[in-house]
Amino acid sequence: RMWRSWSGVVTRFLGKHLERITSVGPRPVGSRENEVLTVNFLLEQIEHIKAISALGPNSVTVDVQRPTGSYKIPGGFTSYCKVSNIAVRLEPKAGAQHLMLANCHFDTVANSPGASDDAVSCAVMLEVLHSLANLSTPLRHGVVFLFNGAEETLLQASHGFITQHPWAKQVRAFINLEAVGVGGKELVFQTGPENPWLIQAYNHAAKHPFASVVGQEIFQRRWIPSDTDFRIYRDFGNIPGIDLAFIENGFIYHTKYDTPDRILTDSIQRAGDNILAVLKHLVMSKELADSSEYVHGNMVFFDLLGMVMVAYPAHVGTIINYMTAIATFLYLFKKCFYPRNVGRYVKELACAMVTVILSWLVTLLTVVFIAFVGSSMPLLTPLTLCVCLFLLQGVHHLEVGELYFDVSLLLWCGALVYFTANGLCSAYVPMLMVAFPLATKLLLAREFKLRGASVKYSVLYQLGLALPYVHFMFLIWLVFEVFTPTLGRSNAYPPDVFLATLVTLTILFFSSYFVHFIYLARSTKWLLAGLGTVFTVFLLLVSCGMFFPYTADPSGPRPKQVFIQHTTRIFHGLDGKVESRDSGLWLNSFDYTGMQHITPIIPEINDTIKTNCQEDRPFCGYPWFRSDKNNWYLPAPEVFPKSPVEFQLLSKEETKWGTVKMTFEVKGPSHMSLYLMPHRGASLSSWWFGDSTPQFYLAREYFIFYTHGLDAPAWNFWFEIQPPREEGPEGMISVAISSHYYFGEDQRTVQLDNMLQRFPKWAFPSFWVSTYHMYRY
């Protein structure tokens, strides 16, 4: 009955929920849209669910939490908040001792409606709550649906719940619903830590499985510059969980294009099917009552084209991997003693391996060089051809196809042993790329001939390799789906180089067991000539700038993301008087191209106004935590927010242990940053935040990020500083406070509006007003 009711949810309710949440526009923390309109809508829907389920065997309890507090974030800075949560507890009327947690967030970044990140997840959670609350049988355990109101502000709301809410102590596991793209399938990209029963529950219950341990190991090594509430629940709550995220079309993530119309009904339907089934399975399971009994290492898990999921314990995978490696070495060892191979096989195998590895290196270096001089990510097409060309040339001198097969087998086996020895669950990939080719080779031993091979052999050979190759192609698509837009938002290094390297390795891996097929052709001359011609044409087109990386096409926008702040900076001396002040439009480019495509359209934004770090000022004297080189500062009139920052030193006193204690009070907008930079010889010994132990963000500075909702009291804090033996003319410490006006009438200025109108349609400038005040003590 539950499933029949769920099947009609998408058209009746989910679309309405999603539209209602996003219709208020962007929902930054502290805005009326986030703290009042969205909260009221969610409470209205929850109260409706509570009313219609009152006669059933389960009860619904609602609590609006306003957590406050501070904590340290990986990377060094400290977060302090006073934000909003809506927690809904569904349990049997007799009560529940153990709880499952489902988490979404309804806040957004500035200037984005956040349909996929994360309104759609909250809409799905509303309907999952509705379906579970209307079950005719009591649940075995309880479930808390947490609609958290501050995820985009460094995961503050989830931290407030798991460390402060009384229900948190009963939570045994969680499911976190997130997005790194807009729509598509929701990927299980991390689970645990350990607790393999969770992925087994997903495997058992999910109607449309989509999971990859490869994604988990990539994400948990922080190769993707992102974070989710998963880390908060894992690190601060010490509870295991499942992290799911929509991954497709990441180019419009955190932009104005993240709208409900871009999320297909099928995406919402499959997400709802999976989440409802998995949650129902978990709240009815025996494992949730005492999950500690089921902790026994990690799991290897992956799905096959979304149709079936494979999951087995990591220690079982280790046994399988080493057995596969042993079988490979026995196969190669046996070949050393064939009558025709005695005394020469090992030498030929070694020479062949050196030739292959050198050809790979030449290919990779050539591609990386071309990527450095390339101009955009579409360079990937000629790069692929370049790889094929050089690879074919590199192996052309291997006259025996079977020998090249053995080289490929040995290289993949080396990767298998290395991955397994280092405890990587992703070792299942090279295991597949060894086991299936080896089995195919042994089954087709009589027909494995280089020249004159039959069509039957070719067909059987490719069928034998179909499963690992199709799965490998699927993984490569997954990596590109996530990494390509993510790298487009990074300015740390040229994304073309990374992606070109990835494409090269992909082609090398794909070609490993198939290159010897070129010897079935009567001549490779025309093949190489054709590839070389196509490559040359594409390289010339790219070098001439024929491929533009951005587009405003409504069917598939790929915008260039830029931050624009209209800011006023005021610097005070030791005497409290203003030493200097200036104002301007401060621009931060998200990607590696900087402003090179913007300058021809807006000439005054050029490298002559690029900023330089002022070392004697906290965070180089600018109001943000993006400490990178892609910043520009265009002079503009001063800003006058209607709600200016009020910063006051309340007291300064010497302690009996020789430090100076300074107490401050701040009143200001919902988003502020505090920067502390002790001068030479001085050091912070303790402060009001977190565990009272100051932690550097950078080598010489401290950073505290502050967020609050509506009607927050003044922010009071203190720190103790150990003064230098001899105080210099700059004093003991520089203290800076920056404010950010992400919404309301203070968000815009005439100068901002004029500049926004000049940006091309293919750019997405996220904008707001900010201030920066620095004081010396």
Tab-separated table of C-alpha atoms in Angstrom, residues 426-713:
chain	number	residue	atom	x	y	z
A	426	SER	CA	39.044	0.205	-5.457
A	427	ALA	CA	41.399	-2.711	-6.111
A	428	TYR	CA	38.379	-4.569	-7.445
A	429	VAL	CA	38.786	-2.587	-10.709
A	430	PRO	CA	42.249	-3.953	-11.632
A	431	MET	CA	41.058	-7.330	-10.307
A	432	LEU	CA	38.331	-7.374	-12.957
A	433	MET	CA	40.832	-6.195	-15.560
A	434	VAL	CA	43.052	-9.179	-14.719
A	435	ALA	CA	40.597	-11.975	-13.972
A	436	PHE	CA	38.361	-11.661	-17.046
A	437	PRO	CA	41.138	-11.253	-19.669
A	438	LEU	CA	43.088	-14.132	-18.123
A	439	ALA	CA	40.049	-16.413	-18.079
A	440	THR	CA	39.207	-15.410	-21.653
A	441	LYS	CA	42.771	-16.090	-22.784
A	442	LEU	CA	42.808	-19.531	-21.202
A	443	LEU	CA	39.417	-20.470	-22.676
A	444	LEU	CA	40.502	-19.292	-26.147
A	445	ALA	CA	44.065	-20.598	-25.924
A	446	ARG	CA	43.834	-22.626	-29.145
A	447	GLU	CA	42.460	-19.725	-31.157
A	448	PHE	CA	44.693	-17.010	-29.682
A	449	LYS	CA	46.767	-16.267	-32.761
A	450	LEU	CA	48.010	-12.913	-33.913
A	451	ARG	CA	47.714	-13.216	-37.643
A	452	GLY	CA	44.816	-14.862	-39.350
A	453	ALA	CA	42.693	-14.843	-36.205
A	454	SER	CA	39.144	-15.782	-36.978
A	455	VAL	CA	36.026	-13.674	-36.619
A	456	LYS	CA	34.857	-16.220	-34.050
A	457	TYR	CA	37.943	-15.537	-31.944
A	458	SER	CA	37.448	-11.766	-32.181
A	459	VAL	CA	33.818	-11.976	-31.097
A	460	LEU	CA	34.475	-14.389	-28.220
A	461	TYR	CA	37.486	-12.381	-27.069
A	462	GLN	CA	35.488	-9.141	-26.906
A	463	LEU	CA	32.559	-10.849	-25.177
A	464	GLY	CA	34.931	-12.169	-22.519
A	465	LEU	CA	36.163	-8.653	-21.800
A	466	ALA	CA	32.739	-7.007	-22.012
A	467	LEU	CA	31.888	-6.887	-18.308
A	468	PRO	CA	35.107	-5.284	-16.981
A	469	TYR	CA	35.311	-2.891	-19.928
A	470	VAL	CA	31.701	-1.756	-19.712
A	471	HIS	CA	32.046	-1.235	-15.972
A	472	PHE	CA	35.332	0.619	-16.447
A	473	MET	CA	33.672	2.885	-19.038
A	474	PHE	CA	30.883	3.551	-16.552
A	475	LEU	CA	33.414	4.529	-13.868
A	476	ILE	CA	35.227	6.840	-16.257
A	477	TRP	CA	31.930	8.531	-17.129
A	478	LEU	CA	31.275	8.941	-13.410
A	479	VAL	CA	34.674	10.516	-12.782
A	480	PHE	CA	34.279	12.919	-15.701
A	481	GLU	CA	30.711	13.799	-14.673
A	482	VAL	CA	31.980	14.925	-11.276
A	483	PHE	CA	35.500	16.189	-12.012
A	484	THR	CA	34.930	18.211	-15.185
A	485	PRO	CA	32.598	20.843	-13.674
A	486	THR	CA	34.430	20.710	-10.335
A	487	LEU	CA	37.734	21.565	-12.004
A	488	GLY	CA	35.919	24.328	-13.877
A	489	ARG	CA	35.337	25.928	-10.476
A	490	SER	CA	38.967	25.628	-9.385
A	491	ASN	CA	41.795	28.062	-10.017
A	492	ALA	CA	44.537	26.131	-8.235
A	493	TYR	CA	45.998	24.568	-11.386
A	494	PRO	CA	45.166	24.247	-15.108
A	495	PRO	CA	42.161	21.890	-15.328
A	496	ASP	CA	43.075	20.983	-18.902
A	497	VAL	CA	46.271	19.333	-17.663
A	498	PHE	CA	44.443	17.199	-15.117
A	499	LEU	CA	41.691	16.162	-17.514
A	500	ALA	CA	44.139	15.559	-20.339
A	501	THR	CA	46.107	13.264	-18.045
A	502	LEU	CA	42.919	11.479	-17.068
A	503	VAL	CA	41.905	11.016	-20.714
A	504	THR	CA	45.360	9.731	-21.587
A	505	LEU	CA	45.362	7.164	-18.805
A	506	THR	CA	41.833	6.130	-19.752
A	507	ILE	CA	42.809	5.463	-23.372
A	508	LEU	CA	45.940	3.626	-22.275
A	509	PHE	CA	43.907	1.415	-19.965
A	510	PHE	CA	41.212	0.781	-22.542
A	511	SER	CA	43.717	-0.058	-25.230
A	512	SER	CA	45.703	-2.469	-23.092
A	513	TYR	CA	44.004	-5.671	-24.284
A	514	PHE	CA	42.884	-4.468	-27.713
A	515	VAL	CA	45.851	-2.832	-29.426
A	516	HIS	CA	47.033	-6.111	-30.899
A	517	PHE	CA	43.870	-6.081	-33.034
A	518	ILE	CA	45.507	-3.480	-35.275
A	519	TYR	CA	47.715	-6.271	-36.559
A	520	LEU	CA	44.659	-7.890	-38.091
A	521	ALA	CA	44.683	-5.002	-40.554
A	522	ARG	CA	46.746	-5.447	-43.689
A	523	SER	CA	48.441	-2.111	-43.102
A	524	THR	CA	48.587	0.270	-40.151
A	525	LYS	CA	49.921	3.088	-42.329
A	526	TRP	CA	46.501	4.446	-43.290
A	527	LEU	CA	45.188	4.073	-39.754
A	528	LEU	CA	48.048	6.139	-38.336
A	529	ALA	CA	47.791	8.687	-41.121
A	530	GLY	CA	44.058	9.131	-40.528
A	531	LEU	CA	44.466	9.589	-36.788
A	532	GLY	CA	47.331	12.013	-37.317
A	533	THR	CA	45.293	14.115	-39.739
A	534	VAL	CA	42.281	14.366	-37.453
A	535	PHE	CA	44.509	15.190	-34.518
A	536	THR	CA	46.291	17.960	-36.421
A	537	VAL	CA	43.005	19.537	-37.543
A	538	PHE	CA	41.566	19.555	-34.026
A	539	LEU	CA	44.801	20.893	-32.543
A	540	LEU	CA	44.792	23.802	-34.991
A	541	LEU	CA	41.144	24.575	-34.243
A	542	VAL	CA	41.745	24.605	-30.502
A	543	SER	CA	44.934	26.670	-30.823
A	544	CYS	CA	42.990	29.249	-32.819
A	545	GLY	CA	40.413	29.551	-30.046
A	546	MET	CA	37.573	27.893	-31.925
A	547	PHE	CA	36.269	26.212	-28.769
A	548	PHE	CA	34.857	28.581	-26.153
A	549	PRO	CA	34.518	27.130	-22.650
A	550	TYR	CA	31.341	28.982	-21.568
A	551	THR	CA	27.789	29.202	-22.828
A	552	ALA	CA	24.447	30.671	-21.747
A	553	ASP	CA	22.455	28.193	-23.827
A	554	PRO	CA	19.295	27.566	-21.728
A	555	SER	CA	19.329	23.871	-22.631
A	556	GLY	CA	22.807	23.366	-21.191
A	557	PRO	CA	24.439	26.439	-19.643
A	558	ARG	CA	28.094	26.372	-18.647
A	559	PRO	CA	28.584	29.729	-16.934
A	560	LYS	CA	31.806	31.323	-15.796
A	561	GLN	CA	31.416	31.916	-12.067
A	562	VAL	CA	32.690	35.152	-10.520
A	563	PHE	CA	32.327	36.696	-7.074
A	564	ILE	CA	31.791	40.475	-7.000
A	565	GLN	CA	31.795	42.374	-3.728
A	566	HIS	CA	31.290	46.104	-3.481
A	567	THR	CA	33.427	46.710	-0.435
A	568	THR	CA	34.728	49.529	1.738
A	569	ARG	CA	37.933	49.018	3.703
A	570	ILE	CA	38.902	51.105	6.734
A	571	PHE	CA	42.239	50.709	8.537
A	572	HIS	CA	42.774	52.051	12.066
A	573	GLY	CA	46.079	52.740	13.815
A	574	LEU	CA	47.148	52.123	17.402
A	575	ASP	CA	45.536	55.371	18.474
A	576	GLY	CA	42.181	54.306	17.038
A	577	LYS	CA	42.243	56.915	14.311
A	578	VAL	CA	41.673	56.046	10.652
A	579	GLU	CA	44.998	55.671	8.858
A	580	SER	CA	43.562	54.891	5.420
A	581	ARG	CA	40.361	53.896	3.671
A	582	ASP	CA	39.300	52.911	0.188
A	583	SER	CA	36.384	51.355	-1.661
A	584	GLY	CA	36.032	49.230	-4.746
A	585	LEU	CA	34.546	46.285	-6.562
A	586	TRP	CA	36.513	43.223	-5.464
A	587	LEU	CA	36.333	40.362	-7.962
A	588	ASN	CA	37.289	36.711	-7.469
A	589	SER	CA	37.470	34.378	-10.449
A	590	PHE	CA	36.423	30.797	-9.793
A	591	ASP	CA	38.379	29.212	-12.600
A	592	TYR	CA	41.883	29.168	-13.985
A	593	THR	CA	41.154	31.511	-16.915
A	594	GLY	CA	40.897	34.476	-14.563
A	595	MET	CA	39.487	37.516	-16.349
A	596	GLN	CA	41.012	36.920	-19.767
A	597	HIS	CA	37.591	36.397	-21.364
A	598	ILE	CA	36.001	39.260	-19.391
A	599	THR	CA	38.616	41.947	-20.166
A	600	PRO	CA	37.652	42.376	-23.869
A	601	ILE	CA	34.058	43.029	-22.756
A	602	ILE	CA	34.811	45.117	-19.631
A	603	PRO	CA	38.258	46.663	-20.398
A	604	GLU	CA	38.760	48.235	-16.958
A	605	ILE	CA	38.838	44.748	-15.413
A	606	ASN	CA	42.374	43.797	-16.406
A	607	ASP	CA	45.624	42.666	-14.860
A	608	THR	CA	46.656	46.232	-13.945
A	609	ILE	CA	44.099	46.133	-11.086
A	610	LYS	CA	45.068	42.678	-9.905
A	611	THR	CA	45.546	42.682	-6.127
A	612	ASN	CA	48.726	42.080	-4.212
A	613	CYS	CA	48.726	40.708	-0.698
A	614	GLN	CA	49.446	43.327	1.955
A	615	GLU	CA	51.430	41.204	4.384
A	616	ASP	CA	50.942	43.514	7.370
A	617	ARG	CA	47.137	43.170	7.220
A	618	PRO	CA	45.020	40.146	8.213
A	619	PHE	CA	44.005	38.146	5.154
A	620	CYS	CA	45.927	40.557	2.958
A	621	GLY	CA	43.453	43.293	3.847
A	622	TYR	CA	40.438	41.855	2.020
A	623	PRO	CA	37.045	40.592	3.312
A	624	TRP	CA	37.003	36.952	2.294
A	625	PHE	CA	38.621	33.602	2.941
A	626	ARG	CA	39.563	32.840	-0.680
A	627	SER	CA	43.294	33.426	-0.404
A	628	ASP	CA	44.261	32.895	-4.033
A	629	LYS	CA	45.907	34.904	-6.778
A	630	ASN	CA	42.836	35.508	-8.931
A	631	ASN	CA	41.614	38.745	-7.342
A	632	TRP	CA	40.950	42.122	-8.894
A	633	TYR	CA	40.086	45.429	-7.174
A	634	LEU	CA	38.378	48.146	-9.216
A	635	PRO	CA	37.994	51.516	-7.393
A	636	ALA	CA	34.368	52.496	-6.688
A	637	PRO	CA	32.461	54.844	-4.336
A	638	GLU	CA	32.098	54.001	-0.654
A	639	VAL	CA	29.271	51.735	0.538
A	640	PHE	CA	26.932	52.715	3.383
A	641	PRO	CA	24.946	49.685	4.632
A	642	LYS	CA	21.832	50.586	6.588
A	643	SER	CA	22.885	48.015	9.175
A	644	PRO	CA	26.600	48.791	9.646
A	645	VAL	CA	28.944	46.763	11.796
A	646	GLU	CA	29.390	47.978	15.364
A	647	PHE	CA	32.736	46.818	16.740
A	648	GLN	CA	33.793	47.702	20.267
A	649	LEU	CA	36.640	46.834	22.627
A	650	LEU	CA	34.888	46.357	25.978
A	651	SER	CA	37.924	45.712	28.160
A	652	LYS	CA	41.678	45.183	28.069
A	653	GLU	CA	43.381	43.872	31.178
A	654	GLU	CA	46.551	42.114	32.231
A	655	THR	CA	46.152	38.713	33.824
A	656	LYS	CA	48.204	37.416	36.751
A	657	TRP	CA	49.945	34.924	34.417
A	658	GLY	CA	51.303	37.681	32.197
A	659	THR	CA	48.882	37.694	29.274
A	660	VAL	CA	46.606	40.470	28.091
A	661	LYS	CA	42.895	39.604	27.976
A	662	MET	CA	40.824	41.576	25.475
A	663	THR	CA	37.020	41.407	25.349
A	664	PHE	CA	34.992	42.618	22.372
A	665	GLU	CA	31.390	43.106	21.307
A	666	VAL	CA	30.182	42.992	17.709
A	667	LYS	CA	26.816	43.752	16.177
A	668	GLY	CA	26.314	43.280	12.486
A	669	PRO	CA	24.750	41.283	9.628
A	670	SER	CA	24.187	37.526	9.560
A	671	HIS	CA	27.584	36.740	8.012
A	672	MET	CA	30.793	38.135	9.512
A	673	SER	CA	34.422	37.023	9.617
A	674	LEU	CA	36.937	37.769	12.334
A	675	TYR	CA	40.645	37.767	11.488
A	676	LEU	CA	43.372	37.841	14.145
A	677	MET	CA	47.041	38.379	13.278
A	678	PRO	CA	49.490	38.536	16.219
A	679	HIS	CA	52.562	40.602	15.453
A	680	ARG	CA	56.142	39.446	15.721
A	681	GLY	CA	56.925	38.053	19.173
A	682	ALA	CA	53.262	37.918	20.274
A	683	SER	CA	51.058	34.825	20.389
A	684	LEU	CA	47.508	33.863	21.295
A	685	SER	CA	47.347	31.632	24.362
A	686	SER	CA	43.591	31.061	24.674
A	687	TRP	CA	40.249	32.374	23.489
A	688	TRP	CA	36.493	32.128	23.938
A	689	PHE	CA	35.906	29.887	20.909
A	690	GLY	CA	35.607	26.091	20.893
A	691	ASP	CA	37.936	24.310	23.285
A	692	SER	CA	39.792	27.582	24.076
A	693	THR	CA	42.841	26.477	22.065
A	694	PRO	CA	43.584	28.887	19.194
A	695	GLN	CA	44.320	27.228	15.861
A	696	PHE	CA	46.008	28.900	12.904
A	697	TYR	CA	44.140	29.025	9.608
A	698	LEU	CA	47.232	30.098	7.686
A	699	ALA	CA	50.788	30.283	8.938
A	700	ARG	CA	50.308	33.593	10.734
A	701	GLU	CA	46.569	34.244	11.046
A	702	TYR	CA	43.426	33.032	12.800
A	703	PHE	CA	40.035	33.006	11.133
A	704	ILE	CA	36.620	32.777	12.814
A	705	PHE	CA	33.533	32.559	10.614
A	706	TYR	CA	30.348	33.811	12.304
A	707	THR	CA	26.755	33.231	11.194
A	708	HIS	CA	23.451	33.981	12.849
A	709	GLY	CA	19.746	33.876	12.073
A	710	LEU	CA	17.160	36.493	12.944
A	711	ASP	CA	17.125	38.523	16.172
A	712	ALA	CA	20.545	37.391	17.347
A	713	PRO	CA	22.044	39.172	20.372
